[in-house]
Amino acid sequence: MTKKTVTDLDVSGKRVIVRVDFNVPLKDGVITDDNRIKGALPTIEYLVKNNAKVILMSHLGKVNHKDAEKTEADKAKNNMAPIAVRLQSYLPESKVTFVAETRGEELEKAISELEDGNIVLMQNTRYEAGESKNDADLAAYWASLGDLFVTDAFGSVHRAHASTVGIANHLPSALGFLVEKEVKFLTEAIYNPQRPFVAILGGAKVSDKINVIENLLDVADKVIVGGGMAYTFYKAMGREIGTSLVEMDRIDVAKAVMEKAGDKLILPVDTVVASEFSPNAEPVTVASDSIPADMMGLDIGPKSIELFKKALDGAKTVVWNGPMGVFEFETFAKGTLEVCKTITELPGALTVIGGGDSAAAAIQLGFKDKITHISTGGGASLEFMEGKELPGIAAIQDK
Ligand code: 3PG
Ligand code: MG
């Protein structure tokens, strides 16, 4: 890595702005998954231990700035206050002060009174309309609140926003430990894989993953495709897919991918279908070329599980992004569960799971500690796997 990391900075007594990704799922104001908060703790703890004054910034959800009524509703829904409470519980030695503003006197006062080793968490960066536009004045203002800038928001490094990129233009900067770790594992898997290297892609849409499929076809030995996007491939083969998910405008792309991939691309051979999208729907297993016209595919079938297991046998590197079926419904979770289990049982393999749904699935199914690395970034890990430059990392100073 050519970028500076937090250990390259002299942080003692300094005001260190850390962009974290605390965009965690909330249900009725309660955090339902705090892996992203935990992911940033090593950097925060390091700064605390080294007597920095820590200023944390993150976005949470999305805030509409076009319609005033919606702006207020989104702000109320995406208030960071519960996150400060959770953070304090993980850092009992430090005082975490939450400031419910993104600018002004209260924020400036809290920072000027901040003691070494203590923490200020600022309100949701997206309360500011300028955040997502990478507004130059906003970035300069936020940068004026600190002496140094550290990015540890891996989940947001694909966004060129004021708090991810803009601030970095004003201050000495470095990567935090989470970003460093994410980049290390993703680079090892995609750019320097031990072979055989098998990629598994799933999820609902071909359009989300097409660039990843294309990039991985160049570097992986096999690419397994499951989940909702498999039906667009079947449609491209001229098959009946019933009422399954399909993207008609991606059929040509799917055809082109199949032609280019040859037998590198492995598709499911059977499908668990049902007549409705419901956790209580009756599951029926059919061959993938025999989906009834009035039914939809919701998971891969047992023969596909066997086929995928065989394709994974002996793999030394596995990258997985996107579930094999509707794992949120127990009846249709088997494909995702079995594939995940298979990955965890590969001896000596480097296994990396992209963020988003597949990370949620692996954690929910209890495999968290058996995977080499589960990314905290959904969109960010996808863009990394597409081979794109990530602006939030590019903005950081070189060593
Ligand atoms: C995410 O959850 O994907 C990241 O936190 C980025 O959020 P965004 O997709 O709303 O920019
Ligand atoms: Mg997102």
XYZ file of C-alpha atoms and ligand atoms in Angstrom:
411
model
C 0.000 0.000 0.000
C 1.395 3.357 -1.036
C -1.079 5.419 0.991
C -0.261 6.756 4.432
C -1.903 4.918 7.268
C -2.866 6.220 10.681
C 0.420 5.021 12.221
C 2.286 7.411 9.884
C 0.648 10.421 11.571
C 1.726 12.144 14.769
C -1.660 12.313 16.439
C -0.875 13.180 20.050
C -2.798 16.255 21.174
C -4.142 16.761 17.650
C -7.746 17.116 16.524
C -8.183 14.111 14.250
C -11.257 14.003 12.027
C -12.145 10.390 11.260
C -14.650 9.656 8.516
C -16.307 6.415 9.602
C -19.185 4.518 8.023
C -21.773 4.290 10.778
C -24.534 3.879 8.198
C -26.008 0.964 10.138
C -29.486 -0.511 9.771
C -31.989 0.952 12.251
C -35.441 -0.365 13.040
C -37.629 2.061 14.980
C -34.487 3.859 16.140
C -32.791 0.633 17.318
C -29.553 -0.561 15.686
C -30.077 -4.051 14.239
C -26.494 -4.719 13.092
C -23.498 -2.833 14.472
C -20.667 -4.531 12.576
C -19.709 -1.258 10.956
C -19.361 0.397 14.354
C -17.239 -2.481 15.615
C -15.195 -2.340 12.407
C -14.022 1.200 13.167
C -13.087 0.540 16.804
C -9.413 -0.421 16.217
C -8.714 2.975 14.632
C -10.673 4.891 17.269
C -8.996 2.954 20.090
C -5.565 3.594 18.573
C -6.246 7.336 18.409
C -7.582 7.398 21.957
C -4.561 5.504 23.250
C -2.265 7.913 21.450
C -3.929 10.966 23.029
C -5.694 12.341 19.998
C -8.860 14.414 20.180
C -11.165 12.310 18.013
C -13.865 13.887 15.844
C -16.062 11.300 14.128
C -18.147 12.030 11.045
C -20.500 9.680 9.205
C -23.593 9.682 7.077
C -26.688 7.685 7.979
C -29.302 6.743 5.411
C -30.337 9.218 2.758
C -31.696 12.741 3.235
C -33.838 14.338 0.529
C -32.956 18.012 0.076
C -35.428 18.855 -2.687
C -38.652 18.784 -0.699
C -38.596 20.539 2.713
C -41.161 18.219 4.264
C -39.197 15.154 3.215
C -35.966 16.724 4.446
C -37.367 17.020 7.962
C -38.793 13.486 7.942
C -35.499 12.024 6.660
C -33.519 13.959 9.254
C -35.732 12.666 12.051
C -35.382 9.106 10.762
C -31.625 9.319 10.300
C -30.546 10.995 13.520
C -27.185 9.641 14.751
C -28.068 9.856 18.470
C -28.556 6.077 19.003
C -25.183 5.440 17.399
C -23.440 7.643 19.957
C -24.988 5.571 22.740
C -23.782 2.315 21.184
C -20.326 3.736 20.558
C -20.009 4.893 24.167
C -20.834 1.369 25.352
C -17.827 0.029 23.408
C -15.479 2.781 24.630
C -16.047 3.038 28.368
C -12.659 4.725 28.972
C -13.461 7.707 26.739
C -16.176 10.299 26.889
C -18.294 10.299 23.726
C -20.047 13.626 23.173
C -22.774 13.653 20.562
C -23.386 16.958 18.805
C -26.747 17.027 17.058
C -25.545 19.661 14.563
C -23.327 19.540 11.484
C -21.990 23.094 11.872
C -22.046 26.081 14.203
C -21.356 27.142 17.743
C -22.340 23.987 19.597
C -20.149 21.806 17.389
C -17.204 24.208 17.526
C -17.482 24.544 21.299
C -17.601 20.776 21.830
C -14.463 20.416 19.735
C -12.608 23.263 21.421
C -13.369 21.689 24.817
C -12.429 18.187 23.668
C -9.746 16.632 25.845
C -7.058 14.254 24.578
C -8.459 10.728 24.360
C -12.088 11.836 24.163
C -14.496 11.758 21.258
C -17.028 14.004 19.544
C -19.526 12.367 17.195
C -21.063 14.881 14.817
C -24.623 14.610 13.505
C -25.288 12.855 10.162
C -23.169 14.490 7.422
C -26.129 14.184 5.028
C -28.091 16.743 7.041
C -26.040 19.081 4.817
C -27.197 19.345 1.198
C -23.585 20.010 0.192
C -22.292 16.672 1.508
C -23.284 14.510 -1.465
C -22.270 17.264 -3.914
C -18.784 17.450 -2.425
C -19.410 21.156 -1.836
C -16.046 22.944 -1.536
C -17.103 25.423 1.181
C -18.611 22.686 3.326
C -15.475 20.553 2.999
C -13.273 23.544 3.905
C -15.442 24.296 6.945
C -15.366 20.730 8.252
C -11.617 20.530 7.597
C -11.167 23.723 9.686
C -12.431 21.775 12.711
C -9.451 19.401 12.677
C -5.690 19.129 12.242
C -5.563 15.709 10.563
C -7.927 13.550 8.526
C -8.261 9.772 8.637
C -10.655 7.784 6.509
C -11.898 4.532 7.980
C -15.229 4.524 6.150
C -14.611 1.652 3.770
C -18.356 1.397 3.041
C -18.289 4.976 1.696
C -14.982 5.201 -0.165
C -16.795 4.831 -3.500
C -18.560 8.153 -2.794
C -16.808 11.408 -3.699
C -18.546 13.489 -1.039
C -17.453 16.455 1.112
C -16.710 14.269 4.140
C -15.034 11.445 2.200
C -12.977 13.334 -0.400
C -13.419 17.093 0.106
C -11.896 17.283 3.600
C -8.880 15.241 2.480
C -7.864 18.065 0.148
C -7.231 20.373 3.126
C -5.475 18.264 5.754
C -2.634 15.774 6.157
C -4.433 12.467 5.694
C -4.189 8.724 6.161
C -6.143 5.486 5.955
C -7.515 3.883 9.116
C -7.005 0.236 10.025
C -10.383 -0.926 8.666
C -9.794 0.535 5.206
C -6.254 -0.846 5.243
C -7.543 -4.327 6.113
C -10.348 -4.250 3.555
C -7.998 -3.208 0.762
C -5.427 -5.818 1.784
C -7.854 -8.759 1.603
C -9.684 -7.584 -1.494
C -6.396 -6.947 -3.305
C -5.020 -10.320 -2.321
C -8.167 -12.065 -3.556
C -8.695 -10.209 -6.811
C -5.195 -9.224 -7.902
C -2.946 -11.859 -6.389
C -5.126 -14.936 -5.882
C -3.884 -18.371 -4.983
C -5.479 -20.680 -7.538
C -7.941 -22.119 -8.153
C -9.839 -18.859 -7.676
C -13.632 -19.223 -7.703
C -15.978 -16.249 -7.657
C -19.618 -16.616 -6.640
C -22.089 -13.950 -7.610
C -25.738 -13.743 -6.719
C -28.362 -11.230 -5.775
C -31.330 -9.871 -7.608
C -29.957 -7.894 -10.485
C -27.574 -8.482 -13.372
C -27.307 -4.707 -13.747
C -25.732 -4.349 -10.277
C -23.108 -6.966 -10.956
C -22.415 -6.947 -14.666
C -19.116 -5.051 -14.426
C -18.026 -7.330 -11.602
C -18.863 -10.455 -13.622
C -16.886 -9.111 -16.558
C -13.875 -8.180 -14.437
C -13.925 -11.468 -12.523
C -14.205 -13.524 -15.703
C -10.779 -12.123 -16.581
C -9.136 -13.048 -13.291
C -11.033 -15.996 -11.775
C -10.831 -19.642 -12.837
C -14.580 -20.148 -12.399
C -17.505 -17.795 -11.930
C -20.615 -19.243 -10.304
C -23.833 -17.272 -10.792
C -26.918 -17.861 -8.623
C -29.701 -15.797 -7.129
C -32.272 -13.724 -8.944
C -29.917 -12.695 -11.701
C -29.641 -16.268 -12.978
C -33.139 -15.908 -14.491
C -31.983 -13.142 -16.810
C -29.339 -15.576 -18.084
C -32.002 -18.296 -18.563
C -34.173 -15.827 -20.435
C -31.185 -15.058 -22.663
C -31.001 -18.813 -23.373
C -34.630 -18.682 -24.522
C -36.021 -20.552 -21.503
C -39.378 -20.132 -19.784
C -38.729 -18.417 -16.437
C -42.314 -18.014 -15.256
C -42.797 -15.023 -12.977
C -39.150 -14.979 -11.800
C -37.169 -11.758 -11.565
C -35.827 -10.664 -14.921
C -34.191 -7.616 -16.462
C -35.321 -7.577 -20.081
C -32.909 -4.757 -20.898
C -29.933 -6.878 -19.781
C -30.621 -9.933 -21.922
C -28.096 -8.921 -24.568
C -25.475 -8.303 -21.912
C -26.184 -11.714 -20.391
C -25.805 -13.314 -23.841
C -22.491 -11.561 -24.420
C -21.218 -12.649 -21.000
C -22.161 -16.286 -21.664
C -20.395 -16.247 -25.017
C -17.242 -14.740 -23.611
C -17.220 -16.952 -20.521
C -17.672 -20.375 -22.104
C -17.463 -23.067 -19.432
C -15.901 -20.681 -16.893
C -19.451 -19.571 -16.089
C -21.486 -21.976 -13.967
C -25.257 -21.507 -13.701
C -27.739 -23.369 -11.496
C -29.291 -26.513 -13.026
C -32.352 -26.674 -10.811
C -34.528 -24.147 -9.086
C -36.818 -23.970 -6.077
C -39.974 -22.253 -7.288
C -43.195 -21.088 -5.640
C -46.397 -19.451 -6.772
C -45.895 -16.334 -4.653
C -43.162 -14.266 -3.000
C -43.912 -15.157 0.588
C -42.184 -16.815 3.559
C -45.102 -19.281 3.677
C -45.110 -20.176 -0.020
C -44.991 -23.899 -0.819
C -41.562 -24.741 -2.332
C -41.322 -26.976 -5.423
C -38.037 -28.057 -7.025
C -37.870 -28.130 -10.827
C -35.151 -28.368 -13.469
C -33.997 -24.910 -14.503
C -35.361 -25.384 -18.021
C -38.791 -26.415 -16.697
C -39.968 -23.463 -14.622
C -43.790 -23.387 -14.774
C -45.228 -20.244 -16.368
C -47.115 -19.230 -13.208
C -44.283 -19.759 -10.720
C -41.162 -17.852 -9.684
C -37.696 -19.060 -8.786
C -36.722 -18.224 -5.196
C -33.660 -20.405 -4.550
C -31.227 -22.776 -6.221
C -32.095 -26.481 -5.978
C -30.163 -29.472 -4.510
C -28.481 -30.433 -7.790
C -27.162 -26.894 -8.152
C -25.849 -27.009 -4.604
C -23.948 -30.194 -5.506
C -22.685 -28.652 -8.739
C -21.475 -25.529 -6.925
C -19.828 -27.631 -4.204
C -17.919 -29.524 -6.866
C -16.874 -26.286 -8.540
C -15.590 -25.022 -5.176
C -13.709 -28.219 -4.339
C -10.028 -27.445 -3.884
C -10.468 -23.685 -4.298
C -7.714 -21.651 -2.668
C -9.375 -18.269 -3.142
C -13.109 -17.558 -3.031
C -14.875 -14.265 -3.432
C -18.611 -14.240 -2.794
C -21.039 -11.411 -3.454
C -24.812 -11.806 -3.431
C -27.136 -14.485 -2.000
C -28.259 -17.577 -3.961
C -31.917 -17.085 -3.141
C -34.355 -15.308 -0.859
C -32.393 -16.225 2.287
C -34.549 -13.901 4.393
C -37.292 -16.575 4.082
C -36.220 -19.788 5.819
C -37.843 -21.979 3.144
C -35.648 -20.398 0.476
C -32.405 -19.967 2.446
C -30.929 -23.406 1.788
C -28.911 -22.514 -1.328
C -27.278 -19.535 0.358
C -26.694 -21.508 3.551
C -25.095 -24.496 1.800
C -22.866 -22.396 -0.418
C -21.757 -20.340 2.578
C -21.100 -23.494 4.608
C -19.071 -24.997 1.763
C -16.894 -21.908 1.610
C -16.174 -22.056 5.345
C -15.030 -25.689 5.044
C -12.426 -25.173 2.311
C -9.054 -26.044 3.831
C -6.544 -23.208 3.736
C -8.565 -21.012 1.398
C -8.685 -17.228 1.498
C -12.395 -16.436 1.611
C -13.765 -12.954 1.120
C -17.402 -11.906 1.255
C -18.507 -8.602 -0.239
C -20.657 -6.430 1.995
C -24.377 -5.906 1.722
C -26.721 -8.903 1.533
C -24.122 -11.668 1.401
C -22.348 -10.288 4.457
C -25.697 -10.081 6.253
C -26.467 -13.665 5.182
C -23.123 -15.053 6.387
C -23.475 -13.305 9.729
C -27.160 -14.223 10.157
C -26.403 -17.861 9.317
C -23.662 -17.972 11.967
C -20.546 -18.189 9.766
C -18.979 -14.883 10.735
C -15.859 -16.301 12.375
C -15.230 -18.898 9.685
C -14.682 -16.481 6.813
C -11.284 -14.835 6.290
C -12.819 -11.436 5.642
C -16.366 -10.092 5.503
C -16.356 -6.654 3.961
C -18.197 -3.768 5.611
C -18.762 -2.189 2.195
C -21.526 -3.216 -0.210
C -21.207 -0.786 -3.103
C -17.560 -0.103 -2.231
C -16.504 -3.760 -2.400
C -18.402 -4.184 -5.675
C -16.655 -1.189 -7.215
C -13.334 -2.516 -5.973
C -14.102 -5.868 -7.636
C -15.001 -4.015 -10.829
C -11.443 -2.706 -10.835
C -12.534 0.906 -10.331
C -10.539 3.518 -8.472
C -12.192 4.391 -5.154
C -12.215 8.194 -4.722
C -12.188 8.081 -0.910
C -8.914 6.162 -1.008
C -7.398 8.007 -3.959
C -7.829 11.304 -2.036
C -5.531 10.168 0.788
C -1.868 11.230 0.774
C 0.803 8.849 -0.455
C 3.518 7.713 1.917
C -23.699 1.816 2.063
O -24.363 1.386 3.003
O -23.756 1.353 0.916
C -22.713 2.931 2.346
O -22.817 3.365 3.668
C -22.937 4.054 1.378
O -24.249 4.534 1.510
P -25.002 5.132 0.247
O -25.209 3.968 -0.688
O -26.269 5.714 0.761
O -24.088 6.155 -0.365
Mg -25.702 1.765 -0.658
